[in-house]
Amino acid sequence: METITVDRSEQDDLGIIDEGGLAIDNGRIVEAASSQLLERKYSASRHISTSGEILLPGFIDPHTHLVFHGSREEEFRLRQEGASYLEILGNGGGIMETVNRTRETSQAELLSIAQHRLDTAIESGTTTLEIKSGYGLRLYDELKILRTIRQLQRKNLCRIAATFLGAHAIPPFMNPDEYATIIIEEMLPAVRRWNLADFCDVFCESGVFDPKTSSKILKAAGRMNLRTKIHADQFTNNGGAKVANDVGAVSADHVIHSSISEMERMNETKVTPVVLPASSQSLLSRQYAPARELLSMGLSVALGSDFSPSNWVLGLLTVAAIAARELRMKAEEIIPSITINAARALGMERRIGSLSPGKSADIVVLRAPSHKWIGYTYGEGMVDKVLIAGNERVREGKLVN
Ligand code: ZN
């Protein structure tokens, strides 16, 4: 049995301990070591046996759009017939369809829909995730979504980072400048006043927010003590990665068309690139982030699901399989990208992301003979147990209530 600590102080990059186990106390990791040594050293009131399985840090999803109403399977059909994402958006479909549905939905209803999705994520091994607003696009509804996220935080053991993405699209009959002013002067102060978000994000793309406006919004957020993220260069090289580097964002997400020099600059600015290959696949695009180049530059690449109505996937083992196939990422590269590097993309690397002493006992136990099964399979039936802060939340692949 392997215990994959992802603790770099261990012998190899993944910090693998053969026949290893963990000592946990009060929701935190005390020690990762060989089971034999742990049994001699500690007396535990409770043992969880994991023979024939592998232990990893709980998975971390640094990019989701979990809270919205409805689905867009008809739009997927249009894409199968050749329509592009930006064409659909330009014709009033895409995000605006989901915005309209979400605006009509009460907070209580949104909470119940989102809780169901969150349960699926946890059953897939996710113990921390980020959730963005962005399907309100006006003060009342953006706050409603952020308050739904806050309710999820209070109801669930898993950690949730909240991101204000009022700048997800331009509402109809408005120009980007007008809407950016509303975001900066009305929305951000309200988000701040109620302390509803950890991050502010902007969809920087041609036809949505240009680099100048994106930068203005993110700088305003920074002045209000919100950390920043950006949807960068998903469809075109639009300067999103440069904005991320200039404003000192925590992460730059998508980075499919970002320029090489800006990606290299991330080594200095410490911006974490978040690659979202499931999203490219759902958009039926053959264009993916250059993950191999990012890795060869020495960057800490994170992987996320980008769960949204246009990309209905929550399980990071499924995302890992796509990354293995489309980005040629190897198991030993994928594992840090869904644990410690994803924690970095949320600024939480000191608390979670590896099985290191003092960190939260967020653990996933997989039915697999070795870590090399991550990426090799699609992860079906692989999750056995999930522990969050030492509490068993999933057993035999099912949520424990
Ligand atoms: Zn996104």
PDB file of N, CA and C in Angstrom, residues 242-313:
ATOM      1  N   LYS A 242      -0.703  38.490 -18.989  1.00  0.00           N
ATOM      2  CA  LYS A 242       0.046  39.702 -18.636  1.00  0.00           C
ATOM      3  C   LYS A 242      -0.655  40.443 -17.493  1.00  0.00           C
ATOM      4  N   VAL A 243      -1.986  40.541 -17.593  1.00  0.00           N
ATOM      5  CA  VAL A 243      -2.739  41.192 -16.516  1.00  0.00           C
ATOM      6  C   VAL A 243      -2.493  40.447 -15.202  1.00  0.00           C
ATOM      7  N   ALA A 244      -2.541  39.106 -15.252  1.00  0.00           N
ATOM      8  CA  ALA A 244      -2.325  38.302 -14.035  1.00  0.00           C
ATOM      9  C   ALA A 244      -0.967  38.623 -13.422  1.00  0.00           C
ATOM     10  N   ASN A 245       0.069  38.664 -14.268  1.00  0.00           N
ATOM     11  CA  ASN A 245       1.411  38.971 -13.769  1.00  0.00           C
ATOM     12  C   ASN A 245       1.499  40.398 -13.240  1.00  0.00           C
ATOM     13  N   ASP A 246       0.886  41.345 -13.961  1.00  0.00           N
ATOM     14  CA  ASP A 246       0.977  42.756 -13.563  1.00  0.00           C
ATOM     15  C   ASP A 246       0.269  43.034 -12.241  1.00  0.00           C
ATOM     16  N   VAL A 247      -0.912  42.409 -12.047  1.00  0.00           N
ATOM     17  CA  VAL A 247      -1.649  42.712 -10.808  1.00  0.00           C
ATOM     18  C   VAL A 247      -1.259  41.755  -9.679  1.00  0.00           C
ATOM     19  N   GLY A 248      -0.423  40.756  -9.968  1.00  0.00           N
ATOM     20  CA  GLY A 248      -0.032  39.789  -8.938  1.00  0.00           C
ATOM     21  C   GLY A 248      -1.181  38.885  -8.527  1.00  0.00           C
ATOM     22  N   ALA A 249      -1.896  38.360  -9.541  1.00  0.00           N
ATOM     23  CA  ALA A 249      -3.013  37.457  -9.254  1.00  0.00           C
ATOM     24  C   ALA A 249      -2.495  36.168  -8.594  1.00  0.00           C
ATOM     25  N   VAL A 250      -3.378  35.533  -7.847  1.00  0.00           N
ATOM     26  CA  VAL A 250      -3.011  34.243  -7.239  1.00  0.00           C
ATOM     27  C   VAL A 250      -2.936  33.179  -8.334  1.00  0.00           C
ATOM     28  N   SER A 251      -3.864  33.249  -9.290  1.00  0.00           N
ATOM     29  CA  SER A 251      -3.833  32.274 -10.386  1.00  0.00           C
ATOM     30  C   SER A 251      -4.268  32.907 -11.697  1.00  0.00           C
ATOM     31  N   ALA A 252      -3.788  32.303 -12.792  1.00  0.00           N
ATOM     32  CA  ALA A 252      -4.266  32.639 -14.137  1.00  0.00           C
ATOM     33  C   ALA A 252      -4.829  31.340 -14.700  1.00  0.00           C
ATOM     34  N   ASP A 253      -6.108  31.371 -15.069  1.00  0.00           N
ATOM     35  CA  ASP A 253      -6.804  30.131 -15.414  1.00  0.00           C
ATOM     36  C   ASP A 253      -7.096  30.046 -16.914  1.00  0.00           C
ATOM     37  N   HIS A 254      -7.010  28.864 -17.441  1.00  0.00           N
ATOM     38  CA  HIS A 254      -7.145  28.489 -18.859  1.00  0.00           C
ATOM     39  C   HIS A 254      -5.779  28.573 -19.558  1.00  0.00           C
ATOM     40  N   VAL A 255      -5.226  29.786 -19.688  1.00  0.00           N
ATOM     41  CA  VAL A 255      -3.902  30.046 -20.309  1.00  0.00           C
ATOM     42  C   VAL A 255      -3.625  29.204 -21.568  1.00  0.00           C
ATOM     43  N   ILE A 256      -4.644  29.037 -22.405  1.00  0.00           N
ATOM     44  CA  ILE A 256      -4.485  28.213 -23.611  1.00  0.00           C
ATOM     45  C   ILE A 256      -3.633  28.945 -24.650  1.00  0.00           C
ATOM     46  N   HIS A 257      -3.897  30.253 -24.801  1.00  0.00           N
ATOM     47  CA  HIS A 257      -3.203  31.011 -25.850  1.00  0.00           C
ATOM     48  C   HIS A 257      -2.223  32.038 -25.284  1.00  0.00           C
ATOM     49  N   SER A 258      -1.874  31.916 -24.013  1.00  0.00           N
ATOM     50  CA  SER A 258      -0.994  32.912 -23.391  1.00  0.00           C
ATOM     51  C   SER A 258       0.376  32.894 -24.046  1.00  0.00           C
ATOM     52  N   SER A 259       1.028  34.054 -24.054  1.00  0.00           N
ATOM     53  CA  SER A 259       2.348  34.115 -24.684  1.00  0.00           C
ATOM     54  C   SER A 259       3.380  33.450 -23.772  1.00  0.00           C
ATOM     55  N   ILE A 260       4.382  32.848 -24.413  1.00  0.00           N
ATOM     56  CA  ILE A 260       5.426  32.110 -23.689  1.00  0.00           C
ATOM     57  C   ILE A 260       6.117  33.021 -22.667  1.00  0.00           C
ATOM     58  N   SER A 261       6.391  34.288 -23.068  1.00  0.00           N
ATOM     59  CA  SER A 261       7.141  35.151 -22.152  1.00  0.00           C
ATOM     60  C   SER A 261       6.338  35.435 -20.881  1.00  0.00           C
ATOM     61  N   GLU A 262       5.020  35.603 -21.016  1.00  0.00           N
ATOM     62  CA  GLU A 262       4.208  35.859 -19.815  1.00  0.00           C
ATOM     63  C   GLU A 262       4.132  34.607 -18.946  1.00  0.00           C
ATOM     64  N   MET A 263       4.113  33.437 -19.588  1.00  0.00           N
ATOM     65  CA  MET A 263       4.086  32.197 -18.798  1.00  0.00           C
ATOM     66  C   MET A 263       5.394  32.047 -18.029  1.00  0.00           C
ATOM     67  N   GLU A 264       6.510  32.362 -18.708  1.00  0.00           N
ATOM     68  CA  GLU A 264       7.808  32.282 -18.018  1.00  0.00           C
ATOM     69  C   GLU A 264       7.874  33.258 -16.844  1.00  0.00           C
ATOM     70  N   ARG A 265       7.246  34.417 -17.046  1.00  0.00           N
ATOM     71  CA  ARG A 265       7.255  35.437 -15.986  1.00  0.00           C
ATOM     72  C   ARG A 265       6.572  34.956 -14.705  1.00  0.00           C
ATOM     73  N   MET A 266       5.696  33.952 -14.854  1.00  0.00           N
ATOM     74  CA  MET A 266       4.964  33.446 -13.673  1.00  0.00           C
ATOM     75  C   MET A 266       5.898  32.825 -12.643  1.00  0.00           C
ATOM     76  N   ASN A 267       7.098  32.428 -13.079  1.00  0.00           N
ATOM     77  CA  ASN A 267       8.086  31.933 -12.115  1.00  0.00           C
ATOM     78  C   ASN A 267       8.501  33.031 -11.142  1.00  0.00           C
ATOM     79  N   GLU A 268       8.491  34.278 -11.615  1.00  0.00           N
ATOM     80  CA  GLU A 268       8.865  35.395 -10.738  1.00  0.00           C
ATOM     81  C   GLU A 268       7.665  35.934  -9.973  1.00  0.00           C
ATOM     82  N   THR A 269       6.539  36.073 -10.684  1.00  0.00           N
ATOM     83  CA  THR A 269       5.372  36.697 -10.052  1.00  0.00           C
ATOM     84  C   THR A 269       4.632  35.724  -9.143  1.00  0.00           C
ATOM     85  N   LYS A 270       4.967  34.421  -9.248  1.00  0.00           N
ATOM     86  CA  LYS A 270       4.334  33.372  -8.429  1.00  0.00           C
ATOM     87  C   LYS A 270       2.839  33.230  -8.719  1.00  0.00           C
ATOM     88  N   VAL A 271       2.426  33.605  -9.925  1.00  0.00           N
ATOM     89  CA  VAL A 271       1.056  33.335 -10.353  1.00  0.00           C
ATOM     90  C   VAL A 271       0.984  31.834 -10.674  1.00  0.00           C
ATOM     91  N   THR A 272      -0.020  31.142 -10.162  1.00  0.00           N
ATOM     92  CA  THR A 272      -0.162  29.712 -10.460  1.00  0.00           C
ATOM     93  C   THR A 272      -1.020  29.528 -11.710  1.00  0.00           C
ATOM     94  N   PRO A 273      -0.477  28.866 -12.746  1.00  0.00           N
ATOM     95  CA  PRO A 273      -1.315  28.591 -13.912  1.00  0.00           C
ATOM     96  C   PRO A 273      -2.272  27.425 -13.625  1.00  0.00           C
ATOM     97  N   VAL A 274      -3.556  27.654 -13.886  1.00  0.00           N
ATOM     98  CA  VAL A 274      -4.566  26.601 -13.685  1.00  0.00           C
ATOM     99  C   VAL A 274      -5.033  26.139 -15.057  1.00  0.00           C
ATOM    100  N   VAL A 275      -4.804  24.881 -15.377  1.00  0.00           N
ATOM    101  CA  VAL A 275      -5.223  24.372 -16.681  1.00  0.00           C
ATOM    102  C   VAL A 275      -6.507  23.573 -16.522  1.00  0.00           C
ATOM    103  N   LEU A 276      -7.385  23.706 -17.516  1.00  0.00           N
ATOM    104  CA  LEU A 276      -8.747  23.193 -17.421  1.00  0.00           C
ATOM    105  C   LEU A 276      -9.083  22.382 -18.685  1.00  0.00           C
ATOM    106  N   PRO A 277      -8.455  21.227 -18.850  1.00  0.00           N
ATOM    107  CA  PRO A 277      -8.592  20.503 -20.119  1.00  0.00           C
ATOM    108  C   PRO A 277      -9.996  19.961 -20.377  1.00  0.00           C
ATOM    109  N   ALA A 278     -10.773  19.706 -19.317  1.00  0.00           N
ATOM    110  CA  ALA A 278     -12.136  19.189 -19.541  1.00  0.00           C
ATOM    111  C   ALA A 278     -12.951  20.243 -20.273  1.00  0.00           C
ATOM    112  N   SER A 279     -12.659  21.505 -19.968  1.00  0.00           N
ATOM    113  CA  SER A 279     -13.393  22.601 -20.578  1.00  0.00           C
ATOM    114  C   SER A 279     -13.135  22.659 -22.082  1.00  0.00           C
ATOM    115  N   SER A 280     -11.865  22.536 -22.489  1.00  0.00           N
ATOM    116  CA  SER A 280     -11.569  22.498 -23.933  1.00  0.00           C
ATOM    117  C   SER A 280     -12.315  21.348 -24.586  1.00  0.00           C
ATOM    118  N   GLN A 281     -12.285  20.203 -23.920  1.00  0.00           N
ATOM    119  CA  GLN A 281     -12.926  19.017 -24.499  1.00  0.00           C
ATOM    120  C   GLN A 281     -14.438  19.220 -24.653  1.00  0.00           C
ATOM    121  N   SER A 282     -15.087  19.784 -23.611  1.00  0.00           N
ATOM    122  CA  SER A 282     -16.532  20.004 -23.682  1.00  0.00           C
ATOM    123  C   SER A 282     -16.894  21.016 -24.761  1.00  0.00           C
ATOM    124  N   LEU A 283     -15.972  21.961 -25.020  1.00  0.00           N
ATOM    125  CA  LEU A 283     -16.234  22.944 -26.076  1.00  0.00           C
ATOM    126  C   LEU A 283     -15.878  22.376 -27.455  1.00  0.00           C
ATOM    127  N   LEU A 284     -15.505  21.106 -27.479  1.00  0.00           N
ATOM    128  CA  LEU A 284     -15.132  20.396 -28.710  1.00  0.00           C
ATOM    129  C   LEU A 284     -13.980  21.120 -29.416  1.00  0.00           C
ATOM    130  N   SER A 285     -13.121  21.679 -28.574  1.00  0.00           N
ATOM    131  CA  SER A 285     -11.961  22.396 -29.107  1.00  0.00           C
ATOM    132  C   SER A 285     -10.763  21.466 -29.051  1.00  0.00           C
ATOM    133  N   ARG A 286      -9.887  21.614 -30.008  1.00  0.00           N
ATOM    134  CA  ARG A 286      -8.665  20.812 -29.944  1.00  0.00           C
ATOM    135  C   ARG A 286      -7.530  21.615 -29.331  1.00  0.00           C
ATOM    136  N   GLN A 287      -7.887  22.802 -28.818  1.00  0.00           N
ATOM    137  CA  GLN A 287      -6.844  23.657 -28.272  1.00  0.00           C
ATOM    138  C   GLN A 287      -6.799  23.572 -26.760  1.00  0.00           C
ATOM    139  N   TYR A 288      -5.647  23.140 -26.281  1.00  0.00           N
ATOM    140  CA  TYR A 288      -5.440  22.936 -24.855  1.00  0.00           C
ATOM    141  C   TYR A 288      -4.300  23.829 -24.372  1.00  0.00           C
ATOM    142  N   ALA A 289      -4.277  24.060 -23.060  1.00  0.00           N
ATOM    143  CA  ALA A 289      -3.144  24.785 -22.475  1.00  0.00           C
ATOM    144  C   ALA A 289      -1.869  23.965 -22.718  1.00  0.00           C
ATOM    145  N   PRO A 290      -0.745  24.648 -22.972  1.00  0.00           N
ATOM    146  CA  PRO A 290       0.510  23.924 -23.232  1.00  0.00           C
ATOM    147  C   PRO A 290       1.126  23.413 -21.934  1.00  0.00           C
ATOM    148  N   ALA A 291       0.495  22.406 -21.360  1.00  0.00           N
ATOM    149  CA  ALA A 291       0.905  21.961 -20.016  1.00  0.00           C
ATOM    150  C   ALA A 291       2.348  21.481 -19.985  1.00  0.00           C
ATOM    151  N   ARG A 292       2.790  20.793 -21.029  1.00  0.00           N
ATOM    152  CA  ARG A 292       4.161  20.272 -21.022  1.00  0.00           C
ATOM    153  C   ARG A 292       5.169  21.417 -20.990  1.00  0.00           C
ATOM    154  N   GLU A 293       4.891  22.487 -21.730  1.00  0.00           N
ATOM    155  CA  GLU A 293       5.787  23.639 -21.704  1.00  0.00           C
ATOM    156  C   GLU A 293       5.777  24.294 -20.326  1.00  0.00           C
ATOM    157  N   LEU A 294       4.574  24.436 -19.766  1.00  0.00           N
ATOM    158  CA  LEU A 294       4.471  25.054 -18.435  1.00  0.00           C
ATOM    159  C   LEU A 294       5.272  24.247 -17.418  1.00  0.00           C
ATOM    160  N   LEU A 295       5.166  22.920 -17.507  1.00  0.00           N
ATOM    161  CA  LEU A 295       5.903  22.056 -16.574  1.00  0.00           C
ATOM    162  C   LEU A 295       7.409  22.179 -16.809  1.00  0.00           C
ATOM    163  N   SER A 296       7.808  22.251 -18.085  1.00  0.00           N
ATOM    164  CA  SER A 296       9.245  22.322 -18.345  1.00  0.00           C
ATOM    165  C   SER A 296       9.821  23.682 -17.934  1.00  0.00           C
ATOM    166  N   MET A 297       8.963  24.692 -17.801  1.00  0.00           N
ATOM    167  CA  MET A 297       9.431  25.988 -17.274  1.00  0.00           C
ATOM    168  C   MET A 297       9.578  25.941 -15.759  1.00  0.00           C
ATOM    169  N   GLY A 298       9.169  24.830 -15.156  1.00  0.00           N
ATOM    170  CA  GLY A 298       9.286  24.697 -13.702  1.00  0.00           C
ATOM    171  C   GLY A 298       8.112  25.291 -12.941  1.00  0.00           C
ATOM    172  N   LEU A 299       7.021  25.593 -13.650  1.00  0.00           N
ATOM    173  CA  LEU A 299       5.857  26.192 -12.985  1.00  0.00           C
ATOM    174  C   LEU A 299       5.047  25.123 -12.245  1.00  0.00           C
ATOM    175  N   SER A 300       4.412  25.539 -11.163  1.00  0.00           N
ATOM    176  CA  SER A 300       3.546  24.647 -10.385  1.00  0.00           C
ATOM    177  C   SER A 300       2.168  24.633 -11.026  1.00  0.00           C
ATOM    178  N   VAL A 301       1.982  23.730 -11.965  1.00  0.00           N
ATOM    179  CA  VAL A 301       0.722  23.682 -12.717  1.00  0.00           C
ATOM    180  C   VAL A 301      -0.382  23.067 -11.855  1.00  0.00           C
ATOM    181  N   ALA A 302      -1.542  23.738 -11.822  1.00  0.00           N
ATOM    182  CA  ALA A 302      -2.708  23.182 -11.137  1.00  0.00           C
ATOM    183  C   ALA A 302      -3.739  22.769 -12.184  1.00  0.00           C
ATOM    184  N   LEU A 303      -4.538  21.766 -11.833  1.00  0.00           N
ATOM    185  CA  LEU A 303      -5.626  21.311 -12.700  1.00  0.00           C
ATOM    186  C   LEU A 303      -6.952  21.594 -12.004  1.00  0.00           C
ATOM    187  N   GLY A 304      -7.952  21.989 -12.777  1.00  0.00           N
ATOM    188  CA  GLY A 304      -9.277  22.193 -12.192  1.00  0.00           C
ATOM    189  C   GLY A 304     -10.335  21.611 -13.101  1.00  0.00           C
ATOM    190  N   SER A 305     -11.563  21.532 -12.573  1.00  0.00           N
ATOM    191  CA  SER A 305     -12.642  20.961 -13.392  1.00  0.00           C
ATOM    192  C   SER A 305     -13.246  22.001 -14.327  1.00  0.00           C
ATOM    193  N   ASP A 306     -13.406  23.266 -13.836  1.00  0.00           N
ATOM    194  CA  ASP A 306     -14.189  24.282 -14.547  1.00  0.00           C
ATOM    195  C   ASP A 306     -15.631  23.827 -14.721  1.00  0.00           C
ATOM    196  N   PHE A 307     -16.152  23.119 -13.706  1.00  0.00           N
ATOM    197  CA  PHE A 307     -17.559  22.688 -13.768  1.00  0.00           C
ATOM    198  C   PHE A 307     -18.459  23.888 -14.059  1.00  0.00           C
ATOM    199  N   SER A 308     -19.306  23.774 -15.069  1.00  0.00           N
ATOM    200  CA  SER A 308     -20.232  24.843 -15.453  1.00  0.00           C
ATOM    201  C   SER A 308     -21.291  24.221 -16.358  1.00  0.00           C
ATOM    202  N   PRO A 309     -22.310  24.995 -16.739  1.00  0.00           N
ATOM    203  CA  PRO A 309     -23.327  24.401 -17.629  1.00  0.00           C
ATOM    204  C   PRO A 309     -22.752  24.004 -18.991  1.00  0.00           C
ATOM    205  N   SER A 310     -21.596  24.556 -19.361  1.00  0.00           N
ATOM    206  CA  SER A 310     -21.032  24.151 -20.651  1.00  0.00           C
ATOM    207  C   SER A 310     -19.935  23.094 -20.491  1.00  0.00           C
ATOM    208  N   ASN A 311     -19.740  22.633 -19.254  1.00  0.00           N
ATOM    209  CA  ASN A 311     -18.672  21.645 -19.016  1.00  0.00           C
ATOM    210  C   ASN A 311     -19.017  20.861 -17.751  1.00  0.00           C
ATOM    211  N   TRP A 312     -19.924  19.890 -17.908  1.00  0.00           N
ATOM    212  CA  TRP A 312     -20.539  19.243 -16.745  1.00  0.00           C
ATOM    213  C   TRP A 312     -19.655  18.118 -16.233  1.00  0.00           C
ATOM    214  N   VAL A 313     -18.613  18.468 -15.506  1.00  0.00           N
ATOM    215  CA  VAL A 313     -17.748  17.438 -14.918  1.00  0.00           C
ATOM    216  C   VAL A 313     -17.269  17.929 -13.553  1.00  0.00           C
TER     217      VAL A 313
END
